[in-house]
Coordinates of C-alpha atoms and ligand atoms in Angstrom, one line a residue:
X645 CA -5.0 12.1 3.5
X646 CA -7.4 11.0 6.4
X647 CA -6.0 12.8 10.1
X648 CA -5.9 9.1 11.1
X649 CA -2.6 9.3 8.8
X650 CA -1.1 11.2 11.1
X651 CA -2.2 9.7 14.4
X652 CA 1.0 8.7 16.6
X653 CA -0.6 4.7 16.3
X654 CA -1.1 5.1 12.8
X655 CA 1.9 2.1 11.4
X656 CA 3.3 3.7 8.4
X657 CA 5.0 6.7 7.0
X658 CA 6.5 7.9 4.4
X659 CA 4.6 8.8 0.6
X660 CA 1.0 7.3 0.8
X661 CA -1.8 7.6 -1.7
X662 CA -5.5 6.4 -1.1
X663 CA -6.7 3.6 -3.5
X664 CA -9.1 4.3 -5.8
X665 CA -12.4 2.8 -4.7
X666 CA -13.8 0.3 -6.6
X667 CA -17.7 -0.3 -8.0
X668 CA -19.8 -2.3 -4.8
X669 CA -20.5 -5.6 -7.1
X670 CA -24.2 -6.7 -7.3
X671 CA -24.1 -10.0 -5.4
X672 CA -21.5 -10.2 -2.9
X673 CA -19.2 -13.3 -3.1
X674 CA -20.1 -16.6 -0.5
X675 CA -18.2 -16.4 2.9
X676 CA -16.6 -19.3 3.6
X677 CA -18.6 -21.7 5.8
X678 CA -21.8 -20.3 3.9
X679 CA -22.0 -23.6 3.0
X680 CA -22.1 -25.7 6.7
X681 CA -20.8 -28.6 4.9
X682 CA -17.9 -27.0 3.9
X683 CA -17.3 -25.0 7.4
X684 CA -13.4 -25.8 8.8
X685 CA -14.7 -24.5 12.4
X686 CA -17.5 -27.3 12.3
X687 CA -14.9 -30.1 10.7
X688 CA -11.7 -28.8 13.4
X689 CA -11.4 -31.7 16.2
X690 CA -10.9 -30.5 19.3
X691 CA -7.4 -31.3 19.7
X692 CA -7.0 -27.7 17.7
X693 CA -8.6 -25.3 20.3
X694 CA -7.3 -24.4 23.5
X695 CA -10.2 -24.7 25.6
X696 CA -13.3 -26.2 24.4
X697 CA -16.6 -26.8 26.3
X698 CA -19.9 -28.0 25.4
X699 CA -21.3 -24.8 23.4
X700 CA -18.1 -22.8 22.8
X701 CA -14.2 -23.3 22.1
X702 CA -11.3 -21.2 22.0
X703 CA -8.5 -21.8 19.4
X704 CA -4.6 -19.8 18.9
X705 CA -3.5 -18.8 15.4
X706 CA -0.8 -21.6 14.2
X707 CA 2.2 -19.9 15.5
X708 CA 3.3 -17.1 17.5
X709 CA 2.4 -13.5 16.4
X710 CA 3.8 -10.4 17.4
X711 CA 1.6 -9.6 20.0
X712 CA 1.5 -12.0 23.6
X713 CA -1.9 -13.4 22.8
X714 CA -4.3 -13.5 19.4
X715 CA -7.8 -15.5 20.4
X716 CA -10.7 -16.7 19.1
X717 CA -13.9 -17.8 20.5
X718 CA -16.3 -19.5 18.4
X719 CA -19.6 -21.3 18.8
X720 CA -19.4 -25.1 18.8
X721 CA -22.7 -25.1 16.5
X722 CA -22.6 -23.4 12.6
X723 CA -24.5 -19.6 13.6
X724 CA -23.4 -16.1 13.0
X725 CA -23.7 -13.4 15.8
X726 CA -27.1 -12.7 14.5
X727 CA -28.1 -15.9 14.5
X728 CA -27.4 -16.7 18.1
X729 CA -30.8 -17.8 20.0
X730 CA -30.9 -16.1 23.6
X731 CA -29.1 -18.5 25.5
X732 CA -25.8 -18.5 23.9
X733 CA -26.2 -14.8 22.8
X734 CA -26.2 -14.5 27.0
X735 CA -23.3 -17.1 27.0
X736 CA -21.3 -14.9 24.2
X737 CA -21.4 -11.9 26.7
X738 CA -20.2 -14.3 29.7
X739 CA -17.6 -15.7 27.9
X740 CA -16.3 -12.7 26.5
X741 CA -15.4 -11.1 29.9
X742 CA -14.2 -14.3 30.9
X743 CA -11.7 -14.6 28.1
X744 CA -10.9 -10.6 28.5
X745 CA -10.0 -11.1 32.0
X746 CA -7.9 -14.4 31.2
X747 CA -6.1 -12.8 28.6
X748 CA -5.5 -9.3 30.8
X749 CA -3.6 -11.5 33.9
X750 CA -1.5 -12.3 31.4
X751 CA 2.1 -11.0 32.6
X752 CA 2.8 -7.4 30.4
X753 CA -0.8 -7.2 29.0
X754 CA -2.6 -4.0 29.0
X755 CA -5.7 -4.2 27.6
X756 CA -7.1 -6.6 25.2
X757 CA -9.2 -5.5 22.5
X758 CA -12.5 -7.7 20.8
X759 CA -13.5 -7.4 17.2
X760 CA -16.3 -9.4 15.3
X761 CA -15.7 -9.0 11.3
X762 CA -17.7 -11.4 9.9
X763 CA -16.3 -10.8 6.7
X764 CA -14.5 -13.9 5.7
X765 CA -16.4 -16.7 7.8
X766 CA -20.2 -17.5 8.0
X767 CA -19.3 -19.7 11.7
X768 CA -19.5 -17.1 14.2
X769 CA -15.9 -16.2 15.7
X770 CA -14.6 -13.1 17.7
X771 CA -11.2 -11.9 18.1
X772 CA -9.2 -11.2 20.9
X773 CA -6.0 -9.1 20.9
X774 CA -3.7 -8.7 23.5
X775 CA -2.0 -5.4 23.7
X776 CA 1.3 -5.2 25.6
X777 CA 1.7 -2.9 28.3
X778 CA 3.3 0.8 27.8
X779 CA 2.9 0.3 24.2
X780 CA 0.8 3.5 23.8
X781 CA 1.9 3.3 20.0
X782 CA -0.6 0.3 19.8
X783 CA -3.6 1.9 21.0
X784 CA -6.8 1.7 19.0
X785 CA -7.6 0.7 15.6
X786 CA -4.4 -0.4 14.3
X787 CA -3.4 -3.1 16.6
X788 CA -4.3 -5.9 14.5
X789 CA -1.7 -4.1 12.2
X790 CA 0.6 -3.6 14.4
X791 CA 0.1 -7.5 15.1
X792 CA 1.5 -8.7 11.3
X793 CA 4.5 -5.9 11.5
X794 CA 6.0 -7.0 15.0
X795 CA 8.1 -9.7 15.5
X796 CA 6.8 -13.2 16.6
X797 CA 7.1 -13.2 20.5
X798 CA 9.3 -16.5 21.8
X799 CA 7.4 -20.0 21.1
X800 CA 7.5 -20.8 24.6
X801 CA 6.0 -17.6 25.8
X802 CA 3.3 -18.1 23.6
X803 CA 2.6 -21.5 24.5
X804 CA 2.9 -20.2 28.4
X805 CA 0.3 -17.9 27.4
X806 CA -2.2 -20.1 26.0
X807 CA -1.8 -22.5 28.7
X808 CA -2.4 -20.0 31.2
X809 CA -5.3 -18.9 29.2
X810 CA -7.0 -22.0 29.0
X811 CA -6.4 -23.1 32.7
X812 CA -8.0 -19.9 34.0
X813 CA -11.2 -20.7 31.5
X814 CA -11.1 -24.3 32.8
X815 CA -11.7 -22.7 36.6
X816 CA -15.7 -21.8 35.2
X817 CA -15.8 -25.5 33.5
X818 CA -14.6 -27.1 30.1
X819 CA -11.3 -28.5 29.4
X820 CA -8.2 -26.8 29.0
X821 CA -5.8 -28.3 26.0
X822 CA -2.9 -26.2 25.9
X823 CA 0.2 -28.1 27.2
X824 CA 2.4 -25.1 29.0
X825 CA 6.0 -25.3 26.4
X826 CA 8.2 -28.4 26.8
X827 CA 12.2 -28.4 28.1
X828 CA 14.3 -27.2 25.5
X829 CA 15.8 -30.8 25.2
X830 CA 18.6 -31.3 22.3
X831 CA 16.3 -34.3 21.1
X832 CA 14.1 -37.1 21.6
X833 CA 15.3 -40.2 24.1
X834 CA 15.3 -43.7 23.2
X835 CA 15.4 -46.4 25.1
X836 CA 18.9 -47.0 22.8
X837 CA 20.3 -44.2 23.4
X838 CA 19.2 -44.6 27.2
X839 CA 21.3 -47.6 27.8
X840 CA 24.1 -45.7 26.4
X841 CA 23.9 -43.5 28.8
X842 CA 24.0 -46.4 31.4
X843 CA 27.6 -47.3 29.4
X844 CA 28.9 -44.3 29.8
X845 CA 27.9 -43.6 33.6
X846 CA 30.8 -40.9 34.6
X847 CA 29.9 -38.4 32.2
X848 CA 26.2 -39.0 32.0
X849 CA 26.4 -38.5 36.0
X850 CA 28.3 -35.5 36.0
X851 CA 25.8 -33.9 33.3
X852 CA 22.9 -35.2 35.8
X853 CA 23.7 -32.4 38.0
X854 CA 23.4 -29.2 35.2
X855 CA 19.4 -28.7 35.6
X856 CA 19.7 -25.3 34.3
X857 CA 22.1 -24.9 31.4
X858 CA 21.1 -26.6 28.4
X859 CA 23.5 -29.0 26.0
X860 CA 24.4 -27.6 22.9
X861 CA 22.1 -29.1 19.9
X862 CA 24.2 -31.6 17.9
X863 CA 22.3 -30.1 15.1
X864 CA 22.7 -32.7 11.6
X865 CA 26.1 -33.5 12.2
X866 CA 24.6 -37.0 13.1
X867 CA 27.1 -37.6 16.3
X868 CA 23.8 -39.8 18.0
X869 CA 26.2 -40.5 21.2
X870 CA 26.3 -36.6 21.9
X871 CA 22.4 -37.1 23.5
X872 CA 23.7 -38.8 26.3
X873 CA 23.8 -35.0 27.2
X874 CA 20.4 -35.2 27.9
X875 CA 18.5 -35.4 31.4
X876 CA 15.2 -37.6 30.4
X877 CA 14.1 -38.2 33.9
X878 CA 12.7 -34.8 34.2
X879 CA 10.8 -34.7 30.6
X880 CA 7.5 -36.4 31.1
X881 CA 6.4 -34.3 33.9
X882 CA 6.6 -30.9 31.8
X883 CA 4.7 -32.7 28.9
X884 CA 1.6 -33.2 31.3
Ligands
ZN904 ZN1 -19.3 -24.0 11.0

C-alpha cells in the first residue's frame, strides 16, 4: 500500500487493496458543458449563486456538507482556465484571495484550501474548502474526503456562512444573494390565522413576551389554532 495509507489524515482503515488499473481509452469521453449549449453554469439564473457580479459568480452546493463552507467560483462566460484571456485570468487571481480571505473570517475556519479539477465540467469553476480549526486530521489531500464522511453542519450555520461570505465579497462590488437563515418559526402566518390571534388576545399576549424560546412544532397533527404561538411581527425583518 502507498505510505499515504498510513498518513494520520488518511480517512480509512481497516483491509484495503488497490484497484486494478484500467486500459487509458483512445478518445476520452465529452465533459459536460463541452457542448456551450448544453452548459448548466451558462443556463443557472442568478438566483442560484451567492454572489454574482458582472464577470464572475459564486454558488453553495444544494445543502449543507460536513465541512463550514464548500465554494465555487466560476466565470460568468463558457471558458476553461486555459482559456481565460488576460483580464479575467488577472481577475481569477484577485478573486481567489478575495474568496480565501472571506471564507477564513469565517468563525472556526482554519484554512481553506482551492482546487481546479476540470474533470467533469468544460465551464471553468474552482473549489473552495473550508477546513475547521484544530482539525489536524483534515489536513491536506483528503479534505474533500473528509467533506462526504462528516456530518452535515446545522442549516442555519451554513446559511450564516454563506451570507457572511457573500456580504464580505459585496464590500469589493457585485451583489450579495445569500439571505442570512430565517427564525425557526413553527409555520407560515396568514392573515386567517392572524385575526385569530386577535380572538384570542390573553394567550397570544402572554406568548408576545417569549422572544427566545421557540413553540413546539404542531407537526401534522393538523391543530391550525396552535400557530397562534407564533410571533409574526418580528419575521420580515430576518427575511431581508
Ligand atoms: Zn458554460
Amino acid at each position: 500500500m502507498p505510505a499515504f495509507t498510513y498518513w494520520p489524515t488518511f480517512p480509512f482503515e481497516g483491509d484495503l487493496r488497490v484497484k486494478r488499473l484500467l486500459e487509458p481509452v483512445p478518445i476520452e469521453p465529452p465533459r459536460h458543458g463541452d457542448n456551450p449549449s448544453e452548459c448548466r453554469a451558462c443556463s443557472a439564473p442568478d438566483q442560484a449563486y451567492i454572489w454574482v457580479s458582472d464577470r464572475w459568480r459564486v454558488r453553495a452546493l444544494d445543502r449543507p456538507t460536513g465541512l463550514p463552507a464548500v465554494l465555487i467560483l466560476e466565470s460568468r462566460s463558457h471558458l476553461d482556465l486555459g482559456d481565460l484571456p488576460n483580464m479575467l485570468a488577472a481577475e481569477l487571481g484577485v478573486m481567489t484571495v478575495r474568496l480565501e480571505r472571506a471564507i477564513r473570517s469565517l468563525d472556526g475556519v482554519a484554512r481553506v484550501h482551492v482546487n481546479r479539477w476540470g474533470d467533469g465540467a468544460a465551464h471553468l469553476h474552482v473549489w473552495f474548502l473550508a477546513r475547521p480549526y484544530g482539525r489536524l486530521q483534515l489536513q491536506g489531500t483528503f479534505l474533500a474526503l473528509w467533506d462526504d464522511i462528516l456530518p452535515p453542519i446545522p442549516e442555519d450555520r451554513w446559511r450564516e456562512n454563506l451570507a457572511l461570505v457573500a456580504a464580505w465579497l459585496a464590500e469589493f462590488g457585485g451583489r450579495p444573494l445569500a439571505e442570512p437563515p430565517r427564525i425557526n418559526w413553527t409555520a407560515p402566518t396568514t392573515l386567517a390565522t392572524r385575526e385569530r390571534d386577535d380572538a384570542l388576545e390573553p394567550a397570544a399576549a402572554a406568548e408576545e413576551n417569549d422572544d427566545v424560546v421557540v413553540p413546539e412544532p404542531a407537526e401534522g397533527n393538523g391543530d391550525a389554532p396552535d400557530d397562534v404561538t407564533e410571533n409574526p411581527k418580528d419575521e420580515p425583518g430576518r427575511q431581508g
